[in-house]
Amino acid sequence: MGSSSLTSKFATEVLSCDPASVHFPPGSDEPSITSPETLQALRAASHHLKDKKQCVVFPTETVYGLGALALDSDASRRIFATKNRPPDNPLIVHVSSMTMLYRLLPPGYRIPKHYEALVKRFWPGPLTLLFPNTVGKVPDIITAGHPTVAIRIPSHPIARALIAIADVPLAAPSANSSGRPSPTRAEHVYDDLKDKVGIILDGGPCSVGLESTVVDGLHEDNNLRILRPGGITVEDIEKALAEDLDGSGIPVPKVLVHRRDYKDEGMEQAPTTPGMKYRHYSPTVPVTLLCTHSIPPQDTTPTSPHDYFSSLKDLSRTPTELVKVGVLLPLDSPLQAFAKDVPGVEFHHFVLGSVSDPSTTAQRLFDGFLTLDKMGVDLIIIEEVEEDREGLAIMNRVRKAATESRWLR
Ligand code: TXA
Ligand code: MG
């Protein structure tokens, strides 16, 4: 199939959906939907996916997804064309129930005990698990030819209802052009992909704001490898495992974070984890990471905050032009005092969470990148956060977005 038939031009429709009008009664995989407008939008989206084999953008609790039929290679191929995504980067398959999950797994497959603990605690939710695709139920275009497939049940009522109504698994990467920050509001998607998709379901801002945690628990040692830190923290996973397996006689697996706790050269080459091979999460303008507590590399002398912020005016192309700097700092960062009143510099602040509240910073990070980029700033500066809890996923994204790092003392 040539690329011309993969990308069509659309008059993009943005359809409002009310997540509060959708409920999954306990024990049921069928949504009950009280808003006629939301039901109509979901039906239109399902028709677009199934009958026209086109992509639909839908909200999830993490970021907006660009969905297509996971079991139809031609439909899924449109995802790659729409995003300009490299074909060797595999997609996550989204299902609405355990019944739908089992339809994708090898016949007779039993979910390992340590996965059961995670499923019980975190599904539906921002956790993606690798499963064997040994009998090839999921097409190669989704798995990029790997023997595994990444699957999750999203908790966002609109995402889960769309999958349940369509009654088919949906492959969905983040709904952004490849390399850009992931969208957390429908407006971000519209700015980026209008004319390239037929339907955007608008379910409001995403509550988590960073992509799901991708976990590989298929190794013989039974340890869990975090391929991508995300919405579910390592601390949450360790706690759930300890609580669930305590007294069961099953050893509690270790949770290993890629690059922090182990290296995998093969994986660095085959880009099974975002940003390993390709640039990722990047606004169109340069991003400077301000390091305020990590140890500077040898040969690097830290600058004082005052000198650093004063030097920003030197970015001006003419003596009279103001430099516009987008500022992403924790609410209570000591650097806030310096990011103002510099002659020649206009600061545009986008407020993140407080230092002690990385989940708010996670929720606002991509919105901050995209909002400041759209305002036309010349540079975005962002301060590092501690790499615990959501901070691990935040710094994973920020390092990949940053074009340079500066050490301040
Ligand atoms: O929160 C999310 O996960 C969002 C929403 C839309 O669900 N989706 C998302 O998809 O972030 P995407 O395509 O941006 O990231 C998918 C990543 C791949 O880049 C890869 O790292 C990992 O998931 N992945 C998928 N299949 C894999 C596989 N078979 N083996 C290893 N990693 C895999
Ligand atoms: Mg992505």
XYZ file of N, CA and C and ligand atoms in Angstrom, residues 83 85 174 176 182 211 280, ligand 2:
22
model
N 1.500 9.705 12.169
C 2.471 10.257 13.131
C 3.854 10.410 12.555
N 5.773 7.820 12.278
C 6.479 7.019 13.289
C 7.355 5.974 12.615
N 0.889 7.586 21.588
C 0.485 8.943 21.900
C 0.153 9.678 20.595
N 0.663 12.316 18.870
C 1.497 13.450 18.481
C 2.348 13.041 17.279
N 3.994 14.406 24.152
C 2.686 13.758 24.045
C 1.584 14.734 24.454
N 3.039 9.055 29.996
C 2.609 7.769 29.466
C 2.704 6.664 30.521
N 12.919 12.495 21.282
C 11.583 12.300 21.834
C 11.145 13.464 22.693
Mg 4.790 8.411 22.318
